[in-house]
Short mmCIF file of N, CA and C in Angstrom, two decimals:
data_model
loop_
_atom_site.label_atom_id
_atom_site.label_comp_id
_atom_site.label_asym_id
_atom_site.label_seq_id
_atom_site.Cartn_x
_atom_site.Cartn_y
_atom_site.Cartn_z
N THR A 1 25.78 7.11 -38.65
CA THR A 1 26.83 7.97 -38.12
C THR A 1 28.17 7.30 -38.32
N GLY A 2 29.22 8.05 -38.20
CA GLY A 2 30.56 7.51 -38.35
C GLY A 2 31.09 6.88 -37.08
N VAL A 3 30.44 7.11 -35.96
CA VAL A 3 30.90 6.57 -34.68
C VAL A 3 30.07 5.33 -34.35
N GLN A 4 30.75 4.21 -34.18
CA GLN A 4 30.04 2.96 -33.93
C GLN A 4 29.17 3.05 -32.69
N GLY A 5 27.94 2.61 -32.83
CA GLY A 5 27.00 2.58 -31.72
C GLY A 5 26.14 3.83 -31.60
N GLN A 6 26.54 4.91 -32.25
CA GLN A 6 25.81 6.17 -32.09
C GLN A 6 24.57 6.26 -32.97
N SER A 7 24.40 5.34 -33.90
CA SER A 7 23.20 5.39 -34.74
C SER A 7 21.95 4.96 -33.96
N LEU A 8 22.11 4.14 -32.94
CA LEU A 8 20.94 3.71 -32.17
C LEU A 8 20.31 4.85 -31.37
N PRO A 9 21.08 5.69 -30.67
CA PRO A 9 20.44 6.83 -30.01
C PRO A 9 19.74 7.77 -31.00
N VAL A 10 20.32 7.95 -32.17
CA VAL A 10 19.68 8.79 -33.20
C VAL A 10 18.36 8.15 -33.62
N ALA A 11 18.36 6.84 -33.84
CA ALA A 11 17.14 6.15 -34.25
C ALA A 11 16.06 6.23 -33.18
N VAL A 12 16.45 6.16 -31.92
CA VAL A 12 15.47 6.29 -30.83
C VAL A 12 14.85 7.69 -30.87
N GLY A 13 15.65 8.69 -31.12
CA GLY A 13 15.12 10.05 -31.25
C GLY A 13 14.16 10.17 -32.42
N VAL A 14 14.52 9.58 -33.55
CA VAL A 14 13.64 9.59 -34.72
C VAL A 14 12.34 8.85 -34.40
N GLY A 15 12.46 7.68 -33.77
CA GLY A 15 11.27 6.91 -33.41
C GLY A 15 10.36 7.66 -32.45
N LEU A 16 10.95 8.38 -31.51
CA LEU A 16 10.15 9.17 -30.57
C LEU A 16 9.39 10.26 -31.31
N HIS A 17 10.04 10.90 -32.27
CA HIS A 17 9.37 11.91 -33.09
C HIS A 17 8.23 11.27 -33.88
N LEU A 18 8.51 10.15 -34.54
CA LEU A 18 7.49 9.49 -35.35
C LEU A 18 6.29 9.06 -34.52
N LYS A 19 6.55 8.60 -33.32
CA LYS A 19 5.46 8.17 -32.43
C LYS A 19 4.45 9.29 -32.22
N GLY A 20 4.93 10.51 -32.05
CA GLY A 20 4.02 11.63 -31.82
C GLY A 20 3.52 12.29 -33.08
N ALA A 21 4.38 12.41 -34.08
CA ALA A 21 4.04 13.19 -35.27
C ALA A 21 3.46 12.35 -36.41
N GLU A 22 3.88 11.11 -36.51
CA GLU A 22 3.45 10.28 -37.63
C GLU A 22 3.16 8.85 -37.14
N PRO A 23 2.11 8.69 -36.34
CA PRO A 23 1.78 7.36 -35.80
C PRO A 23 1.70 6.31 -36.92
N GLY A 24 2.19 5.12 -36.60
CA GLY A 24 2.18 4.05 -37.59
C GLY A 24 3.50 3.88 -38.31
N ARG A 25 4.36 4.88 -38.20
CA ARG A 25 5.69 4.77 -38.79
C ARG A 25 6.67 4.35 -37.70
N ILE A 26 7.75 3.69 -38.13
CA ILE A 26 8.75 3.24 -37.17
C ILE A 26 10.14 3.67 -37.65
N ALA A 27 11.06 3.71 -36.72
CA ALA A 27 12.47 3.94 -37.05
C ALA A 27 13.15 2.58 -37.13
N VAL A 28 14.07 2.45 -38.07
CA VAL A 28 14.83 1.21 -38.24
C VAL A 28 16.31 1.58 -38.23
N VAL A 29 17.09 0.82 -37.48
CA VAL A 29 18.52 1.08 -37.40
C VAL A 29 19.26 -0.25 -37.58
N HIS A 30 20.37 -0.18 -38.27
CA HIS A 30 21.22 -1.36 -38.47
C HIS A 30 22.49 -1.19 -37.67
N ILE A 31 22.83 -2.20 -36.87
CA ILE A 31 24.09 -2.21 -36.15
C ILE A 31 24.71 -3.59 -36.31
N GLY A 32 25.99 -3.70 -35.99
CA GLY A 32 26.66 -4.98 -36.07
C GLY A 32 26.74 -5.65 -34.71
N ASP A 33 27.09 -6.92 -34.71
CA ASP A 33 27.22 -7.63 -33.44
C ASP A 33 28.32 -7.04 -32.58
N GLY A 34 29.36 -6.49 -33.18
CA GLY A 34 30.43 -5.85 -32.41
C GLY A 34 30.00 -4.56 -31.73
N THR A 35 28.93 -3.96 -32.23
CA THR A 35 28.45 -2.70 -31.67
C THR A 35 27.91 -2.87 -30.26
N TRP A 36 27.60 -4.09 -29.85
CA TRP A 36 27.10 -4.35 -28.50
C TRP A 36 28.17 -4.10 -27.45
N GLY A 37 29.36 -3.73 -27.86
CA GLY A 37 30.41 -3.34 -26.93
C GLY A 37 30.38 -1.86 -26.60
N GLU A 38 29.45 -1.13 -27.18
CA GLU A 38 29.34 0.31 -26.98
C GLU A 38 28.24 0.64 -25.97
N GLY A 39 28.55 1.47 -24.99
CA GLY A 39 27.59 1.83 -23.95
C GLY A 39 26.36 2.54 -24.47
N ALA A 40 26.50 3.30 -25.55
CA ALA A 40 25.37 4.04 -26.11
C ALA A 40 24.25 3.10 -26.54
N VAL A 41 24.59 1.89 -26.94
CA VAL A 41 23.58 0.92 -27.35
C VAL A 41 22.64 0.61 -26.18
N TYR A 42 23.20 0.41 -25.02
CA TYR A 42 22.40 0.06 -23.84
C TYR A 42 21.58 1.25 -23.35
N GLU A 43 22.18 2.41 -23.37
CA GLU A 43 21.45 3.62 -22.95
C GLU A 43 20.26 3.85 -23.86
N ALA A 44 20.48 3.73 -25.16
CA ALA A 44 19.40 3.96 -26.12
C ALA A 44 18.32 2.89 -26.03
N LEU A 45 18.71 1.63 -25.88
CA LEU A 45 17.73 0.56 -25.78
C LEU A 45 16.89 0.72 -24.51
N ASN A 46 17.52 1.12 -23.43
CA ASN A 46 16.81 1.37 -22.18
C ASN A 46 15.76 2.47 -22.37
N MET A 47 16.15 3.58 -22.97
CA MET A 47 15.22 4.69 -23.16
C MET A 47 14.10 4.31 -24.13
N ALA A 48 14.45 3.55 -25.18
CA ALA A 48 13.43 3.12 -26.14
C ALA A 48 12.35 2.28 -25.46
N GLN A 49 12.76 1.42 -24.55
CA GLN A 49 11.79 0.59 -23.83
C GLN A 49 10.99 1.43 -22.83
N LEU A 50 11.68 2.28 -22.07
CA LEU A 50 10.99 3.11 -21.08
C LEU A 50 9.98 4.05 -21.73
N TRP A 51 10.35 4.63 -22.86
CA TRP A 51 9.51 5.62 -23.53
C TRP A 51 8.59 5.00 -24.58
N GLN A 52 8.62 3.68 -24.71
CA GLN A 52 7.78 2.96 -25.68
C GLN A 52 7.96 3.52 -27.09
N VAL A 53 9.19 3.49 -27.55
CA VAL A 53 9.55 4.04 -28.86
C VAL A 53 9.48 2.94 -29.93
N PRO A 54 8.80 3.22 -31.04
CA PRO A 54 8.72 2.23 -32.12
C PRO A 54 10.02 2.22 -32.95
N VAL A 55 10.97 1.44 -32.49
CA VAL A 55 12.25 1.35 -33.20
C VAL A 55 12.61 -0.13 -33.38
N LEU A 56 12.99 -0.47 -34.59
CA LEU A 56 13.43 -1.82 -34.92
C LEU A 56 14.95 -1.80 -35.05
N VAL A 57 15.61 -2.58 -34.22
CA VAL A 57 17.07 -2.66 -34.23
C VAL A 57 17.45 -3.93 -34.98
N VAL A 58 18.06 -3.77 -36.15
CA VAL A 58 18.49 -4.90 -36.96
C VAL A 58 19.98 -5.11 -36.70
N VAL A 59 20.32 -6.26 -36.17
CA VAL A 59 21.70 -6.58 -35.84
C VAL A 59 22.25 -7.52 -36.91
N GLU A 60 23.27 -7.06 -37.60
CA GLU A 60 23.95 -7.92 -38.58
C GLU A 60 25.02 -8.70 -37.82
N HIS A 61 24.71 -9.95 -37.52
CA HIS A 61 25.61 -10.79 -36.72
C HIS A 61 26.47 -11.62 -37.67
N ASN A 62 27.64 -11.07 -37.98
CA ASN A 62 28.55 -11.77 -38.88
C ASN A 62 29.71 -12.44 -38.14
N GLY A 63 29.70 -12.36 -36.83
CA GLY A 63 30.71 -13.04 -36.03
C GLY A 63 32.04 -12.33 -35.93
N ILE A 64 32.09 -11.09 -36.45
CA ILE A 64 33.35 -10.35 -36.43
C ILE A 64 33.09 -8.93 -35.92
N ALA A 65 33.77 -8.56 -34.86
CA ALA A 65 33.69 -7.19 -34.33
C ALA A 65 34.90 -6.43 -34.89
N GLN A 66 34.72 -5.81 -36.01
CA GLN A 66 35.75 -5.12 -36.79
C GLN A 66 36.83 -6.10 -37.23
N SER A 67 37.72 -6.50 -36.35
CA SER A 67 38.75 -7.47 -36.73
C SER A 67 38.88 -8.60 -35.71
N THR A 68 37.99 -8.65 -34.75
CA THR A 68 38.05 -9.64 -33.68
C THR A 68 36.82 -10.55 -33.74
N PRO A 69 37.00 -11.85 -33.66
CA PRO A 69 35.82 -12.72 -33.59
C PRO A 69 34.92 -12.27 -32.42
N THR A 70 33.64 -12.17 -32.67
CA THR A 70 32.69 -11.64 -31.68
C THR A 70 32.76 -12.40 -30.36
N GLU A 71 32.93 -13.71 -30.42
CA GLU A 71 32.94 -14.48 -29.17
C GLU A 71 34.12 -14.13 -28.28
N ARG A 72 35.11 -13.42 -28.80
CA ARG A 72 36.25 -13.00 -27.98
C ARG A 72 36.05 -11.61 -27.36
N GLN A 73 35.01 -10.89 -27.77
CA GLN A 73 34.82 -9.55 -27.23
C GLN A 73 33.44 -9.33 -26.63
N MET A 74 32.53 -10.31 -26.76
CA MET A 74 31.18 -10.14 -26.21
C MET A 74 30.77 -11.41 -25.47
N SER A 75 30.53 -11.27 -24.18
CA SER A 75 30.02 -12.42 -23.43
C SER A 75 28.50 -12.44 -23.55
N GLY A 76 27.93 -13.60 -23.42
CA GLY A 76 26.48 -13.70 -23.51
C GLY A 76 26.00 -13.63 -24.95
N THR A 77 24.71 -13.35 -25.09
CA THR A 77 24.09 -13.33 -26.42
C THR A 77 23.35 -12.02 -26.63
N VAL A 78 23.07 -11.73 -27.89
CA VAL A 78 22.26 -10.56 -28.23
C VAL A 78 20.87 -10.74 -27.63
N ALA A 79 20.33 -11.95 -27.70
CA ALA A 79 18.99 -12.22 -27.14
C ALA A 79 18.93 -11.90 -25.66
N ALA A 80 19.93 -12.33 -24.91
CA ALA A 80 19.94 -12.08 -23.46
C ALA A 80 20.08 -10.59 -23.16
N ARG A 81 20.82 -9.89 -23.97
CA ARG A 81 21.00 -8.45 -23.76
C ARG A 81 19.69 -7.71 -24.03
N ALA A 82 18.97 -8.09 -25.08
CA ALA A 82 17.67 -7.47 -25.34
C ALA A 82 16.69 -7.81 -24.21
N ALA A 83 16.70 -9.06 -23.78
CA ALA A 83 15.79 -9.50 -22.71
C ALA A 83 16.04 -8.74 -21.41
N ALA A 84 17.27 -8.34 -21.17
CA ALA A 84 17.58 -7.60 -19.94
C ALA A 84 16.81 -6.30 -19.85
N PHE A 85 16.39 -5.76 -21.00
CA PHE A 85 15.61 -4.53 -21.02
C PHE A 85 14.13 -4.81 -21.28
N GLY A 86 13.75 -6.07 -21.35
CA GLY A 86 12.37 -6.42 -21.65
C GLY A 86 12.01 -6.20 -23.11
N VAL A 87 13.01 -6.19 -23.97
CA VAL A 87 12.82 -5.93 -25.39
C VAL A 87 12.74 -7.26 -26.13
N GLY A 88 11.78 -7.37 -27.04
CA GLY A 88 11.63 -8.58 -27.83
C GLY A 88 12.84 -8.83 -28.72
N HIS A 89 13.05 -10.09 -29.07
CA HIS A 89 14.19 -10.48 -29.88
C HIS A 89 13.79 -11.61 -30.82
N LEU A 90 14.29 -11.54 -32.03
CA LEU A 90 14.11 -12.61 -33.00
C LEU A 90 15.44 -12.84 -33.69
N ARG A 91 15.85 -14.08 -33.79
CA ARG A 91 17.07 -14.43 -34.50
C ARG A 91 16.68 -15.07 -35.83
N ILE A 92 17.24 -14.56 -36.91
CA ILE A 92 16.98 -15.11 -38.24
C ILE A 92 18.28 -15.74 -38.73
N ASP A 93 18.25 -17.05 -38.95
CA ASP A 93 19.44 -17.77 -39.36
C ASP A 93 19.55 -17.96 -40.87
N SER A 94 18.63 -17.42 -41.63
CA SER A 94 18.64 -17.56 -43.08
C SER A 94 19.11 -16.26 -43.73
N VAL A 95 19.80 -16.39 -44.85
CA VAL A 95 20.16 -15.21 -45.64
C VAL A 95 19.30 -15.12 -46.90
N ASP A 96 18.31 -15.99 -47.01
CA ASP A 96 17.38 -15.96 -48.13
C ASP A 96 16.40 -14.81 -47.91
N VAL A 97 16.33 -13.90 -48.87
CA VAL A 97 15.52 -12.70 -48.70
C VAL A 97 14.04 -13.03 -48.46
N THR A 98 13.54 -14.10 -49.04
CA THR A 98 12.15 -14.49 -48.83
C THR A 98 11.92 -14.89 -47.37
N ASP A 99 12.85 -15.65 -46.82
CA ASP A 99 12.74 -16.06 -45.42
C ASP A 99 12.84 -14.85 -44.48
N VAL A 100 13.77 -13.96 -44.79
CA VAL A 100 13.97 -12.77 -43.95
C VAL A 100 12.72 -11.90 -43.97
N ARG A 101 12.17 -11.69 -45.15
CA ARG A 101 10.95 -10.87 -45.26
C ARG A 101 9.79 -11.50 -44.49
N ALA A 102 9.62 -12.80 -44.63
CA ALA A 102 8.53 -13.49 -43.92
C ALA A 102 8.70 -13.37 -42.41
N ALA A 103 9.92 -13.45 -41.94
CA ALA A 103 10.17 -13.34 -40.49
C ALA A 103 9.98 -11.91 -39.99
N LEU A 104 10.36 -10.93 -40.82
CA LEU A 104 10.29 -9.53 -40.40
C LEU A 104 8.88 -8.95 -40.41
N THR A 105 8.04 -9.40 -41.31
CA THR A 105 6.71 -8.80 -41.47
C THR A 105 5.92 -8.73 -40.16
N PRO A 106 5.76 -9.82 -39.40
CA PRO A 106 5.00 -9.70 -38.15
C PRO A 106 5.72 -8.86 -37.09
N VAL A 107 7.04 -8.85 -37.12
CA VAL A 107 7.79 -8.05 -36.15
C VAL A 107 7.58 -6.56 -36.42
N VAL A 108 7.64 -6.17 -37.68
CA VAL A 108 7.42 -4.76 -38.03
C VAL A 108 6.02 -4.34 -37.61
N GLU A 109 5.03 -5.18 -37.85
CA GLU A 109 3.66 -4.86 -37.43
C GLU A 109 3.57 -4.72 -35.91
N GLN A 110 4.26 -5.58 -35.20
CA GLN A 110 4.24 -5.51 -33.73
C GLN A 110 4.87 -4.21 -33.24
N VAL A 111 5.98 -3.80 -33.83
CA VAL A 111 6.62 -2.54 -33.44
C VAL A 111 5.67 -1.38 -33.71
N ARG A 112 4.99 -1.42 -34.86
CA ARG A 112 4.02 -0.37 -35.21
C ARG A 112 2.85 -0.32 -34.22
N ASP A 113 2.28 -1.47 -33.95
CA ASP A 113 1.06 -1.54 -33.14
C ASP A 113 1.30 -1.30 -31.66
N ARG A 114 2.41 -1.81 -31.14
CA ARG A 114 2.66 -1.74 -29.70
C ARG A 114 3.56 -0.59 -29.28
N HIS A 115 4.14 0.11 -30.25
CA HIS A 115 5.08 1.20 -29.95
C HIS A 115 6.16 0.74 -28.98
N ARG A 116 6.80 -0.34 -29.33
CA ARG A 116 7.87 -0.90 -28.50
C ARG A 116 9.07 -1.22 -29.38
N PRO A 117 10.25 -1.14 -28.81
CA PRO A 117 11.43 -1.53 -29.57
C PRO A 117 11.49 -3.05 -29.73
N TYR A 118 12.21 -3.48 -30.73
CA TYR A 118 12.39 -4.91 -30.99
C TYR A 118 13.76 -5.09 -31.62
N VAL A 119 14.45 -6.16 -31.26
CA VAL A 119 15.77 -6.46 -31.81
C VAL A 119 15.65 -7.69 -32.70
N VAL A 120 16.08 -7.54 -33.95
CA VAL A 120 16.12 -8.66 -34.88
C VAL A 120 17.59 -8.92 -35.21
N GLU A 121 18.02 -10.11 -34.91
CA GLU A 121 19.42 -10.51 -35.12
C GLU A 121 19.49 -11.37 -36.37
N CYS A 122 20.13 -10.85 -37.40
CA CYS A 122 20.28 -11.57 -38.66
C CYS A 122 21.67 -12.18 -38.74
N VAL A 123 21.73 -13.49 -38.74
CA VAL A 123 23.01 -14.18 -38.84
C VAL A 123 23.44 -14.15 -40.30
N THR A 124 24.63 -13.64 -40.54
CA THR A 124 25.13 -13.48 -41.89
C THR A 124 26.63 -13.73 -41.92
N HIS A 125 27.25 -13.47 -43.05
CA HIS A 125 28.69 -13.68 -43.20
C HIS A 125 29.32 -12.41 -43.75
N ARG A 126 30.39 -11.98 -43.16
CA ARG A 126 31.14 -10.84 -43.70
C ARG A 126 32.23 -11.41 -44.59
N VAL A 127 32.20 -11.05 -45.85
CA VAL A 127 33.16 -11.61 -46.79
C VAL A 127 34.28 -10.63 -47.15
N GLY A 128 34.19 -9.41 -46.66
CA GLY A 128 35.23 -8.42 -46.95
C GLY A 128 35.71 -7.74 -45.69
N PRO A 129 36.63 -6.79 -45.83
CA PRO A 129 37.15 -6.08 -44.67
C PRO A 129 36.11 -5.16 -44.05
N HIS A 130 36.39 -4.70 -42.84
CA HIS A 130 35.49 -3.80 -42.11
C HIS A 130 35.27 -2.50 -42.88
N SER A 131 36.33 -1.97 -43.45
CA SER A 131 36.22 -0.75 -44.24
C SER A 131 37.25 -0.81 -45.36
N LYS A 132 37.10 0.10 -46.31
CA LYS A 132 37.98 0.13 -47.48
C LYS A 132 39.44 0.18 -47.05
N GLY A 133 40.22 -0.72 -47.57
CA GLY A 133 41.65 -0.72 -47.29
C GLY A 133 42.02 -1.21 -45.91
N ASP A 134 41.05 -1.73 -45.16
CA ASP A 134 41.33 -2.16 -43.79
C ASP A 134 40.96 -3.63 -43.64
N ASP A 135 41.93 -4.49 -43.87
CA ASP A 135 41.66 -5.90 -43.66
C ASP A 135 42.59 -6.41 -42.57
N THR A 136 42.28 -5.99 -41.35
CA THR A 136 43.09 -6.38 -40.20
C THR A 136 42.52 -7.63 -39.53
N ARG A 137 41.61 -8.29 -40.24
CA ARG A 137 41.01 -9.48 -39.66
C ARG A 137 42.07 -10.54 -39.41
N ALA A 138 41.89 -11.27 -38.37
CA ALA A 138 42.78 -12.39 -38.07
C ALA A 138 42.71 -13.41 -39.19
N ALA A 139 43.77 -14.16 -39.38
CA ALA A 139 43.83 -15.16 -40.45
C ALA A 139 42.64 -16.11 -40.38
N GLU A 140 42.25 -16.55 -39.18
CA GLU A 140 41.13 -17.48 -39.05
C GLU A 140 39.83 -16.85 -39.52
N VAL A 141 39.68 -15.54 -39.33
CA VAL A 141 38.47 -14.86 -39.76
C VAL A 141 38.47 -14.73 -41.28
N ARG A 142 39.62 -14.41 -41.88
CA ARG A 142 39.71 -14.34 -43.34
C ARG A 142 39.41 -15.70 -43.97
N GLU A 143 39.90 -16.76 -43.34
CA GLU A 143 39.65 -18.11 -43.85
C GLU A 143 38.16 -18.46 -43.76
N ARG A 144 37.51 -18.07 -42.66
CA ARG A 144 36.08 -18.31 -42.50
C ARG A 144 35.29 -17.56 -43.58
N ALA A 145 35.67 -16.32 -43.85
CA ALA A 145 34.99 -15.52 -44.86
C ALA A 145 35.19 -16.11 -46.25
N ALA A 146 36.36 -16.65 -46.52
CA ALA A 146 36.64 -17.23 -47.83
C ALA A 146 35.74 -18.42 -48.13
N ARG A 147 35.26 -19.10 -47.11
CA ARG A 147 34.37 -20.25 -47.30
C ARG A 147 32.97 -19.83 -47.73
N HIS A 148 32.65 -18.55 -47.62
CA HIS A 148 31.32 -18.07 -47.97
C HIS A 148 31.42 -17.27 -49.22
#
């Protein structure tokens, strides 16, 4: 969706449908670390856990919430936020596709088998602006991106 944070409620709806209509399939949604500032994320994660929805939430943690370093706009951690809802969490610190695949395989199977949401936090680097023509990142963020 074009509205930040609104893709998670949609994914929960898709996962709920799949749970009943196509068992064994899961919904997957990608959000950024800055998206944890949106209330819809918490509402959707709560419902996914309560309704036992097979949804995998992939968090691209690049340390930048649009143009603000994440640590300046989000207190706590993604892991603690998932834990608050009783949702499993895995942090992947590698950007090597082989490592990511190896880490994701058992998580995907768990989401399929247990019909429960799971949050996977992938630590990565954003090397460009948030959107085309929009590089409002702070100088320190641009410098950090240039190193990658």
